Coordinates of C-alpha atoms in Angstrom, one line a residue:
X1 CA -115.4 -100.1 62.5
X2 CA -114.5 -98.6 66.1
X3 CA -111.9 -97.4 68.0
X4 CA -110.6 -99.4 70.7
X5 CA -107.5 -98.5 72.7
X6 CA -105.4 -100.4 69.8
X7 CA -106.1 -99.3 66.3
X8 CA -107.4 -101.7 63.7
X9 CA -104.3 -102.3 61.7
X10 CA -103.0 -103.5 65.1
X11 CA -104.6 -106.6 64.5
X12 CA -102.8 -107.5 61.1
X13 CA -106.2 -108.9 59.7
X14 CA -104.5 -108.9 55.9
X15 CA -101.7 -110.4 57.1
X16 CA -103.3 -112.8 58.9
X17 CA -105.7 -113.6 56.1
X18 CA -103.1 -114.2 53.6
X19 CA -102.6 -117.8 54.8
X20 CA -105.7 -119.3 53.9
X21 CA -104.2 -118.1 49.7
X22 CA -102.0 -121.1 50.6
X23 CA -102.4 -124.0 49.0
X24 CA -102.5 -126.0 52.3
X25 CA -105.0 -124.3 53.6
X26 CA -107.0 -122.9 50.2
X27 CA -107.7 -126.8 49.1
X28 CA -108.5 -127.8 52.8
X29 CA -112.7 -128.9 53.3
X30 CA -113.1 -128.4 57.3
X31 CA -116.1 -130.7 57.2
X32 CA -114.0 -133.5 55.5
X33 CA -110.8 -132.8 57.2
X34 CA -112.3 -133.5 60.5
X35 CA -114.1 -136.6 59.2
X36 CA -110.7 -138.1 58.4
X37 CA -109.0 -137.1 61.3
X38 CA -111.0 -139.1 63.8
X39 CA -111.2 -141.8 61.8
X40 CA -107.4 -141.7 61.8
X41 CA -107.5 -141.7 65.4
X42 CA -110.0 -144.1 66.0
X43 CA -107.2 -146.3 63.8
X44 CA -104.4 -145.0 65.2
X45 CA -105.2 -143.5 68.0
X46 CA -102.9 -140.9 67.6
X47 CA -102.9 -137.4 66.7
X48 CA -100.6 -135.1 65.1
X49 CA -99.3 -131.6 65.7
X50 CA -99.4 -130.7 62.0
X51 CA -102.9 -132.0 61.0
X52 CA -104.3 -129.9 64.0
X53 CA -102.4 -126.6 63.0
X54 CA -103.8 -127.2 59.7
X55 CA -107.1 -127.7 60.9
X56 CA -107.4 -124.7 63.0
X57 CA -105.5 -122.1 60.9
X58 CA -108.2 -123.3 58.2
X59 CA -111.1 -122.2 59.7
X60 CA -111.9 -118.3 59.3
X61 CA -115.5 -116.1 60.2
X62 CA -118.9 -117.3 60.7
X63 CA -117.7 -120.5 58.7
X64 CA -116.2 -121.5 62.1
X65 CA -119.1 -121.4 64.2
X66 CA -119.5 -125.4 63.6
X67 CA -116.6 -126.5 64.5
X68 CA -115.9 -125.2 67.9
X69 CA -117.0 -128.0 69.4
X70 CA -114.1 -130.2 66.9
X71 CA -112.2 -127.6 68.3
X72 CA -112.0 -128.3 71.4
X73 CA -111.6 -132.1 71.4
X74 CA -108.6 -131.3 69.0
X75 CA -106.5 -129.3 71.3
X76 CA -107.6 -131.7 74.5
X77 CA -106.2 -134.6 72.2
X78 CA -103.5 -132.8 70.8
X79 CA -102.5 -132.4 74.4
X80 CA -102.7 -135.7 75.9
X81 CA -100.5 -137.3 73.2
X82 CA -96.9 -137.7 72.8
X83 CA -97.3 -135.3 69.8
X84 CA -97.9 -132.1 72.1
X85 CA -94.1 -131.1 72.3
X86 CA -94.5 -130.7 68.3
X87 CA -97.4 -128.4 68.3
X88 CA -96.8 -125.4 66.3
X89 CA -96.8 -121.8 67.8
X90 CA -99.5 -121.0 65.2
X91 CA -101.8 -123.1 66.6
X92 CA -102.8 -121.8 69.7
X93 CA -102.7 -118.2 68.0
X94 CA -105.1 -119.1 65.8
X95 CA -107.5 -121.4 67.7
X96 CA -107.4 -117.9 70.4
X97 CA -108.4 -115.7 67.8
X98 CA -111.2 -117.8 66.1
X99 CA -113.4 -117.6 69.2
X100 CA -112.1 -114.3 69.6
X101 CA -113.5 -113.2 66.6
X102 CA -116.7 -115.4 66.9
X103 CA -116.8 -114.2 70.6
X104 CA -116.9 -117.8 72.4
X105 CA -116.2 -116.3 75.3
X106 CA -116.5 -119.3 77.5
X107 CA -114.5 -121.8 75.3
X108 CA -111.6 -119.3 75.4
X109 CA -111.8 -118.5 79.1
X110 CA -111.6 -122.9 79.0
X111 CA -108.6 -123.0 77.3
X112 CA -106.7 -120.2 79.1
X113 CA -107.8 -121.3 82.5
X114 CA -107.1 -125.2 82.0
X115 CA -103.0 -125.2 80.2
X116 CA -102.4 -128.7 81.1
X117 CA -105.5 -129.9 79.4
X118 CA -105.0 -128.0 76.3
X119 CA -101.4 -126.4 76.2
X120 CA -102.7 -122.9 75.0
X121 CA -100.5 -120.2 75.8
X122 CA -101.5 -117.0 74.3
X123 CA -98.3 -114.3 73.0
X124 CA -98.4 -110.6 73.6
X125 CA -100.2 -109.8 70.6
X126 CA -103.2 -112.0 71.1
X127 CA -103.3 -111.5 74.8
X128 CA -103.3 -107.8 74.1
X129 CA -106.1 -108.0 71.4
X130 CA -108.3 -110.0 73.9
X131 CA -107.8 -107.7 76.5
X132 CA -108.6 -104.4 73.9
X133 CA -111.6 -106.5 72.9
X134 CA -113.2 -107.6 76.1
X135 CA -112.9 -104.1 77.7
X136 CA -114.2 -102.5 74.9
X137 CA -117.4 -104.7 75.1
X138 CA -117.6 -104.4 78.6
X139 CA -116.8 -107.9 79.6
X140 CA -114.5 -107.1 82.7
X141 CA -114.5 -110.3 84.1
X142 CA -113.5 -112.0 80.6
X143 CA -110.6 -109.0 80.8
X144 CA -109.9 -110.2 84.1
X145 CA -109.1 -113.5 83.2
X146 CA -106.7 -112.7 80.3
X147 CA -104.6 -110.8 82.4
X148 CA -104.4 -112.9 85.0
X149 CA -102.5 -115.7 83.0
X150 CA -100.1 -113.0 82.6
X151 CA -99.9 -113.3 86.2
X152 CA -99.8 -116.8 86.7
X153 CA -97.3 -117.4 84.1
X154 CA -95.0 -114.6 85.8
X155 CA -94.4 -112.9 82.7
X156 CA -96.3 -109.4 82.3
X157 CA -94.8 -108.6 78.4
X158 CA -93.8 -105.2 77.0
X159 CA -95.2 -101.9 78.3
X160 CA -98.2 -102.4 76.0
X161 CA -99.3 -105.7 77.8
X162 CA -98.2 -104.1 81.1
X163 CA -100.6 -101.5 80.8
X164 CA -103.5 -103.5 79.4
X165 CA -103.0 -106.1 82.0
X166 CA -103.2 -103.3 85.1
X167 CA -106.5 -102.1 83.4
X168 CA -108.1 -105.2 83.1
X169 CA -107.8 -105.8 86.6
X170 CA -109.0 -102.8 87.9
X171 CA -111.6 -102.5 85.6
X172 CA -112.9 -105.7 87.1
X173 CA -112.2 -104.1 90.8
X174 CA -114.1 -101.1 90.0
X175 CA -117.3 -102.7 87.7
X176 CA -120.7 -103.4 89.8
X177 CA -121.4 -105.6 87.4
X178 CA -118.7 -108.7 88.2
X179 CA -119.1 -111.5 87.3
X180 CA -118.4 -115.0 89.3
X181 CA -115.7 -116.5 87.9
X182 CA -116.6 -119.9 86.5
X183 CA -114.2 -123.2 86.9
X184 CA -113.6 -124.9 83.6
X185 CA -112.0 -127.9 85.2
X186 CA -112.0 -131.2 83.2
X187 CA -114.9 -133.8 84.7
X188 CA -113.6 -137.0 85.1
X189 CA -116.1 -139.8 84.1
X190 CA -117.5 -141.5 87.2
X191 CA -116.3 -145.1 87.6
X192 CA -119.5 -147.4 87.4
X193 CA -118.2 -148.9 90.6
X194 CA -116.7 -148.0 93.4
X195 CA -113.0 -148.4 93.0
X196 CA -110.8 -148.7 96.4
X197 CA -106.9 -147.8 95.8
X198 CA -104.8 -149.1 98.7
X199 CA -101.9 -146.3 99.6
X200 CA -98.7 -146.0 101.7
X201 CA -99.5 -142.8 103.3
X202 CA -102.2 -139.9 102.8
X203 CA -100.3 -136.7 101.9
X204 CA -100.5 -133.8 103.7
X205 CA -102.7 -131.0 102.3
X206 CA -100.7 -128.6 100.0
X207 CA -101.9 -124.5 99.3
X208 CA -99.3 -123.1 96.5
X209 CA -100.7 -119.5 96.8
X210 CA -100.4 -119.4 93.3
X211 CA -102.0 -121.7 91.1
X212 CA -104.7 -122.6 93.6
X213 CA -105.7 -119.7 93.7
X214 CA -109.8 -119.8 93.3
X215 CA -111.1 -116.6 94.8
X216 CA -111.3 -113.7 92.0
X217 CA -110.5 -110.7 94.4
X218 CA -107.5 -112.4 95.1
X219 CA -106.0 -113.4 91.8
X220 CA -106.7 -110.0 90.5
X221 CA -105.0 -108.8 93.5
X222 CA -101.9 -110.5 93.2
X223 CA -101.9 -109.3 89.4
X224 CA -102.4 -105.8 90.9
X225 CA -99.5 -106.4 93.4
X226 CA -97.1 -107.9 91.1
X227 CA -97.4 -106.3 87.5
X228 CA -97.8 -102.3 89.0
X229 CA -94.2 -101.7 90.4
X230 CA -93.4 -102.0 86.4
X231 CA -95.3 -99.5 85.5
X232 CA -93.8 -96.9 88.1
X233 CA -95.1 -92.9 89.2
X234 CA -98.2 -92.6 91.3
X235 CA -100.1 -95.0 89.3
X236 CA -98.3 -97.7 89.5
X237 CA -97.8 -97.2 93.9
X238 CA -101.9 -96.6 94.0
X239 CA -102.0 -99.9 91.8
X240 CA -100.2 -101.9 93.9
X241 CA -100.9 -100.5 97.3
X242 CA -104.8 -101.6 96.5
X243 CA -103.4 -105.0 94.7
X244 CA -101.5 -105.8 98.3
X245 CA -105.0 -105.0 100.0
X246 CA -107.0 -107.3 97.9
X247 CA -104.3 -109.9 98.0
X248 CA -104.6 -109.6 101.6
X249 CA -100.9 -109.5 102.3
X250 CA -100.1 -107.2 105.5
X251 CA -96.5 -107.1 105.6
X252 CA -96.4 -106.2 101.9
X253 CA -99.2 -103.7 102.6
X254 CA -97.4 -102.4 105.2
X255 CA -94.0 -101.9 103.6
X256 CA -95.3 -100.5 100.6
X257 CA -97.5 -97.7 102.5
X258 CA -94.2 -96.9 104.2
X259 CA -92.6 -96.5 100.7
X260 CA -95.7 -94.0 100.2
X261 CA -94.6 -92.2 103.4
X262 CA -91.2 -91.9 102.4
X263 CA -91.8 -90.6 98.8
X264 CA -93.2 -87.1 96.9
X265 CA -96.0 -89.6 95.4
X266 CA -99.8 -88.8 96.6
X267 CA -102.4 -92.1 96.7
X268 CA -105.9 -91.6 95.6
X269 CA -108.9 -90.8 97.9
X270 CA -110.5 -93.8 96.6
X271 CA -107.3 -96.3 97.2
X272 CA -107.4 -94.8 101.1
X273 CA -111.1 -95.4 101.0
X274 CA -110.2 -99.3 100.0
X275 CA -107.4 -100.1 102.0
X276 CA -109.4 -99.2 105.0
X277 CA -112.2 -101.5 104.2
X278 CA -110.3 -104.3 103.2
X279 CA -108.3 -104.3 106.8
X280 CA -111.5 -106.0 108.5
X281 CA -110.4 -109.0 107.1
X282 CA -106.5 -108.9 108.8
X283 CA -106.5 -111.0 112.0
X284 CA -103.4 -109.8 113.2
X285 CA -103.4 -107.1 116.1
X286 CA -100.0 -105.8 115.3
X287 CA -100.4 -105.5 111.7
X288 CA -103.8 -103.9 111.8
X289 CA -102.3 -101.5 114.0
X290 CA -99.5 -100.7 112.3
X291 CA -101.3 -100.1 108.9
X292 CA -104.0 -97.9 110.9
X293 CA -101.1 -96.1 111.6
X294 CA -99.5 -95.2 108.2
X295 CA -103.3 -94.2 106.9
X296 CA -103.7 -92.0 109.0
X297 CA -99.9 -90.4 109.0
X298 CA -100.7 -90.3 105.0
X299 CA -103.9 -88.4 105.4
X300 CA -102.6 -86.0 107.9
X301 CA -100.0 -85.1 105.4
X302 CA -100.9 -82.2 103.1
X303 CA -101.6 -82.9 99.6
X304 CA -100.6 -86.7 100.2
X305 CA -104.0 -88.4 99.4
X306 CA -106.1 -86.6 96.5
X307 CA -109.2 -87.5 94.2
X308 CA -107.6 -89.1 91.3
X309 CA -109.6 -90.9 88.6
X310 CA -107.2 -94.4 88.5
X311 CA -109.3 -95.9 85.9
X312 CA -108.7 -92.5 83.5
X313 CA -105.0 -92.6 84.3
X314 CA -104.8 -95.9 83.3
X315 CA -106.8 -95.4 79.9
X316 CA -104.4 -92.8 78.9
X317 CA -101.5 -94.5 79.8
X318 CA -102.4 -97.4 77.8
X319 CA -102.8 -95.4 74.7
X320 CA -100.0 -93.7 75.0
X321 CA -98.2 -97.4 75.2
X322 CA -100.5 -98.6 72.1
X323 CA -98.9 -95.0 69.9
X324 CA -95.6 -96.5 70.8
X325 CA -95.8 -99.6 70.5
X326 CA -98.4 -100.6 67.5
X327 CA -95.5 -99.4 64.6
X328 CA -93.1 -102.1 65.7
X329 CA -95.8 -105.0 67.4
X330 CA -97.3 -104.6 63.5
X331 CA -94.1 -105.1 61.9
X332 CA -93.1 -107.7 64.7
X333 CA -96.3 -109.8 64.2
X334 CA -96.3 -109.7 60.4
X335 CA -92.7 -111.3 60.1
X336 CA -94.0 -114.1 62.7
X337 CA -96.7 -114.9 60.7
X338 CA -94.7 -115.4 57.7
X339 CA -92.5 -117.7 59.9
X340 CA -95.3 -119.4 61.1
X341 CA -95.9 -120.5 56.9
X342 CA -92.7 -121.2 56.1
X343 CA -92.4 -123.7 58.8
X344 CA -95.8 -125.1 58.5
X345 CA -94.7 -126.1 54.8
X346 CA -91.9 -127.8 56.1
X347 CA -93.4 -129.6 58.8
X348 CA -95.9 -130.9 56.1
X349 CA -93.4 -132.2 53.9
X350 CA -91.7 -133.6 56.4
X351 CA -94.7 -135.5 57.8
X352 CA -95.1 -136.7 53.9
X353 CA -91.7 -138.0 54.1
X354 CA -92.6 -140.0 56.8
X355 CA -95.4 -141.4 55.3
X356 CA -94.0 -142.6 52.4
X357 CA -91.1 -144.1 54.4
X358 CA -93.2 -146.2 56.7
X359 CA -95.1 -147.1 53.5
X360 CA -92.2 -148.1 51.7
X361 CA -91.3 -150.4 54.7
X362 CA -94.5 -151.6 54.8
X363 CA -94.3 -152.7 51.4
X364 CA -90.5 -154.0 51.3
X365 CA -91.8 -156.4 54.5
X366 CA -94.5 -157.2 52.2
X367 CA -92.6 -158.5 49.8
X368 CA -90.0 -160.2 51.8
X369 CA -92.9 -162.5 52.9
X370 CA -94.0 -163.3 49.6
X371 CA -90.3 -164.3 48.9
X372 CA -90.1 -166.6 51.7
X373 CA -93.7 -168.5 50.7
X374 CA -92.2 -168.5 47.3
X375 CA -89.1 -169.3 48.4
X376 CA -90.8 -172.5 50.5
X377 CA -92.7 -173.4 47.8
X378 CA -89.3 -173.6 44.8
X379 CA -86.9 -175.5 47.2
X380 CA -89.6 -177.9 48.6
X381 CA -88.2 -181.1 47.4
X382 CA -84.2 -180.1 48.2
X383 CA -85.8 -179.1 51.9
X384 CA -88.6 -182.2 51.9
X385 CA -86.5 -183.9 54.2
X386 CA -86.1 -181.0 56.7
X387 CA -89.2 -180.5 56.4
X388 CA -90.2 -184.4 57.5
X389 CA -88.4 -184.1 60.4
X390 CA -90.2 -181.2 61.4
X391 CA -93.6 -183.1 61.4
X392 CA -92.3 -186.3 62.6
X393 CA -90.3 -184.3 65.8
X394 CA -92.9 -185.0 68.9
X395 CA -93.1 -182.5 71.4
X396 CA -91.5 -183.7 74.6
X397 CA -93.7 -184.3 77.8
X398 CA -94.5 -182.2 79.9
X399 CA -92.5 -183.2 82.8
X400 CA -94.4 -183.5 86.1
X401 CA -92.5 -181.8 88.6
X402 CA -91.5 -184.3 91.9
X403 CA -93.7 -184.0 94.4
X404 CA -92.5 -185.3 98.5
X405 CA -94.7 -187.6 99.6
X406 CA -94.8 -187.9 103.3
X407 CA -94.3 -192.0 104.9
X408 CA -97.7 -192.9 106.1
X409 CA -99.2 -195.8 108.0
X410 CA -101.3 -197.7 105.5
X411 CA -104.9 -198.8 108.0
X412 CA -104.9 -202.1 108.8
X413 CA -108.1 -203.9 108.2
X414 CA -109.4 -206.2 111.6
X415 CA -110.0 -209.7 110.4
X416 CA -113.3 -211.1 110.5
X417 CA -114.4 -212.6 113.7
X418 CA -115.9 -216.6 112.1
X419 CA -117.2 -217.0 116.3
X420 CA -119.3 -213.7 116.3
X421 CA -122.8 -214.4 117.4
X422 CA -124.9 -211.2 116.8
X423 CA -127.0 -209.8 119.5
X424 CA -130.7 -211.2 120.1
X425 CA -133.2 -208.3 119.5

C-alpha cells in the first residue's frame, strides 16, 4: 500500500465492497446480464436506469477489464433515453471508480469531458480520489481534467476538494511533461449522401467563454482564477494572480495586482516571473501598461515578492484539509452508500411491480379476445342475421368528384367535294 495525500481508509473500500454480499448483485453473471440487456433493447429499444446501476455496481477488479467497452454503450444509452432522469446516483459513482481502479484513464477523461452524452457527474468523494490518484501517479494532465469539471460545473466542494482542485491545476502549470489535451467528442456517422437542409437564417457565431473553452492553459486558468480566492492568505492571491494571467484576463489581472499592492501579502518570485511572460500576449496598450506598472511598484517594494515554493504550499495545505476532513467525508460516504442499497432495492421491486402489472394486462386483454371469438362463436345463430347483413351490405361507390368542363366548338368536318378532279402529274 502507499501513502497518497488521503489515507487509505478514505476510500471506504469495505464499505464499498459490502454491496456486491447483496443478493442483487452476489447472483448477478456480468457476461449474461449484458447478453439480455441488448437483446432487451434490440426488442424494446429501451433501457432502464435500474438494470444499468445493477450492471455497473456488479462489476468489481480485474473481472471488469471486459466490459468497459459494455460500459460505455450503457451509459451513452442510458443517456439518450427517456430513462436518464431515473438514473441512480450510484451509478455514475461506481462506473467512475471501476476505471479508476482499473486505470482507464481515457474512458474516464470521456465520460467527464462529454456530460450530455453520458450524464456522469462525479461527487466530492470520487472527484477527490481521482484527483489523489492521478497526482500521485504523475498523470497531471488527467489531474487537470478532474478539476476542471469542478470548474465548469461552478461548484469547487468543501475545503478538501478546494485544495485538491488548486493542486491539480498547478501541477499541470508547473510539469514539463503536459500533455495535449485530447477531445472526446461523440463522431457522428457520415451520411452516405450528401444531405442539403434548407434554413431561415444562418446564426451568428456564439463563444460562451465557458464551455467552449478548448485551449488547456486557459481552462486551467480559469480554474486557477475562480476556485483560489476560496482558499485565501498568500496562496490563494499567488494562485489567482497566475490563474488571471493564464486566463488572459487584463482587467481582472489588473485589479487583483492592485489588491496585492494594497495588502501585507508577498507574491512569489516565480508568479512575477509568469505574469510578465504571459503579458506578450495582451493587445491592449493601456492595459499592458498599467500592469507593467504594478510589477514593477510590487518589486520595488521591500519584502513584497519572495522565493516561495507554491507547489509545497499547496501539498501541505492539502493535507492539512485531508486530517480534517477524512473523519467526517468517511463517515459521510459510508451512510450514502447504504442509502444508495436501500434505494436500489426499492427501485427493483418497484420495476418488478411493473412487470407483473403490464403482464397482467397483457394477459387480461388476452383473454378478453378469446371471450369475444368465443363469444362469436356461442351466439352465432341468435346474431346470424346481423351477421348476413354484414356480408350482403355493398360498399358504396366511390363517388367521382364533378369536374367543369369548359363549352368547346366541336370541328366541323368539310364535305366531300364529288367534282374534284385531281391534279395531272
Amino acid at each position: 500500500s502507499r501513502r497518497t495525500f488521503l489515507s487509505a481508509a478514505y476510500r471506504c473500500d469495505e464499505a464499498w465492497n459490502l454491496r456486491l454480499q447483496n443478493p442483487l448483485l452476489s447472483n448477478l453473471n456480468a457476461g449474461d446480464y449484458t447478453f439480455d440487456l441488448e437483446r432487451k433493447y434490440k426488442q424494446e429499444g429501451t433501457v432502464s436506469a435500474i438494470d444499468v446501476d445493477l450492471f455497473v455496481n456488479s462489476l468489481e477488479g480485474d473481472y471488469a477489464r471486459d466490459f468497459t467497452q459494455d460500459l460505455d454503450e450503457l451509459m451513452n444509452r442510458l443517456r439518450r433515453s427517456p430513462e436518464t432522469i431515473r438514473t441512480l446516483p450510484s451509478t455514475p459513482y461506481a462506473a467512475l471508480r471501476i476505471l479508476l481502479d482499473t486505470r482507464r484513464t481515457k474512458l474516464l477523461l470521456k465520460f467527464l469531458t462529454n456530460p450530455l452524452e453520458y450524464g456522469v457527474f462525479p461527487n466530492y468523494h470520487i472527484a477527490n480520489l481521482m484527483m489523489d490518484t492521478y497526482l500521485e501517479d504523475k498523470n497531471y494532465t488527467a489531474a487537470a481534467r478532474v478539476a476542471s469539471v469542478q470548474m465548469l460545473q461552478e461548484d469547487f466542494g468543501p475545503p478538501l476538494t478546494q485544495t485538491l482542485t488548486i493542486l491539480s491545476c498547478y501541477a499541470y502549470y508547473k510539469s514539463e511533461e503536459n500533455l495535449p489535451w485530447e477531445e472526446y467528442s461523440m463522431e457522428l456517422p457520415e451520411p452516405e449522401e450528401e444531405v442539403k437542409v434548407r434554413i431561415q437564417f444562418k446564426r451568428n457565431p456564439y463563444f460562451d467563454d465557458h464551455f467552449d473553452l478548448k485551449d488547456p492553459y486557459l481552462i486551467v486558468g480559469k480554474t486557477l482564477a475562480w476556485g483560489s480566492p476560496l482558499l485565501g492568505g498568500e496562496i490563494g492571491l499567488n494562485c489567482e494572480i497566475l490563474g488571471w494571467a493564464l486566463y488572459k484576463k487584463w482587467k481582472e489581472l489588473s485589479a487583483a495586482l492592485t489588491r496585492a499592492i494594497d495588502s501585507d501579502l508577498s507574491l512569489a518570485s516565480s508568479v512575477v516571473t509568469s505574469v510578465k511572460d504571459s503579458l506578450a500576449s495582451c493587445e491592449t496598450s493601456n492595459l499592458h501598461a498599467t500592469i507593467m506598472s504594478h510589477i514593477i511598484q510590487i518589486e520595488a517594494t521591500n519584502s513584497k515578492v519572495m522565493d516561495m515554493n507554491i507547489e509545497s504550499l499547496l501539498q501541505d495545505l492539502v493535507k492539512r484539509e485531508a486530517a480534517n476532513a477524512e473523519a467526517n467525508d468517511i463517515k459521510a460516504q459510508k451512510e450514502v452508500f447504504t442509502e444508495w442499497e436501500k434505494k436500489r432495492e426499492e427501485d427493483v421491486k418497484k420495476q418488478l411491480q411493473d412487470y407483473r402489472k403490464r403482464q397482467l394486462l397483457a394477459e387480461i386483454e388476452e383473454k378478453k379476445q378469446a371471450l369475444k371469438a368465443k363469444e362469436e362463436v356461442i351466439f352465432f345463430f341468435d346474431n346470424k342475421d346481423k351477421l348476413e347483413m354484414l356480408l350482403d351490405r355493398k360498399p358504396k361507390p366511390k363517388e367521382i368528384p364533378r369536374r367543369f368542363f369548359f363549352p368547346f366548338k366541336k370541328k366541323q368536318h368539310k364535305k366531300a367535294d364529288e367534282d374534284y378532279i385531281p391534279p395531272e402529274v
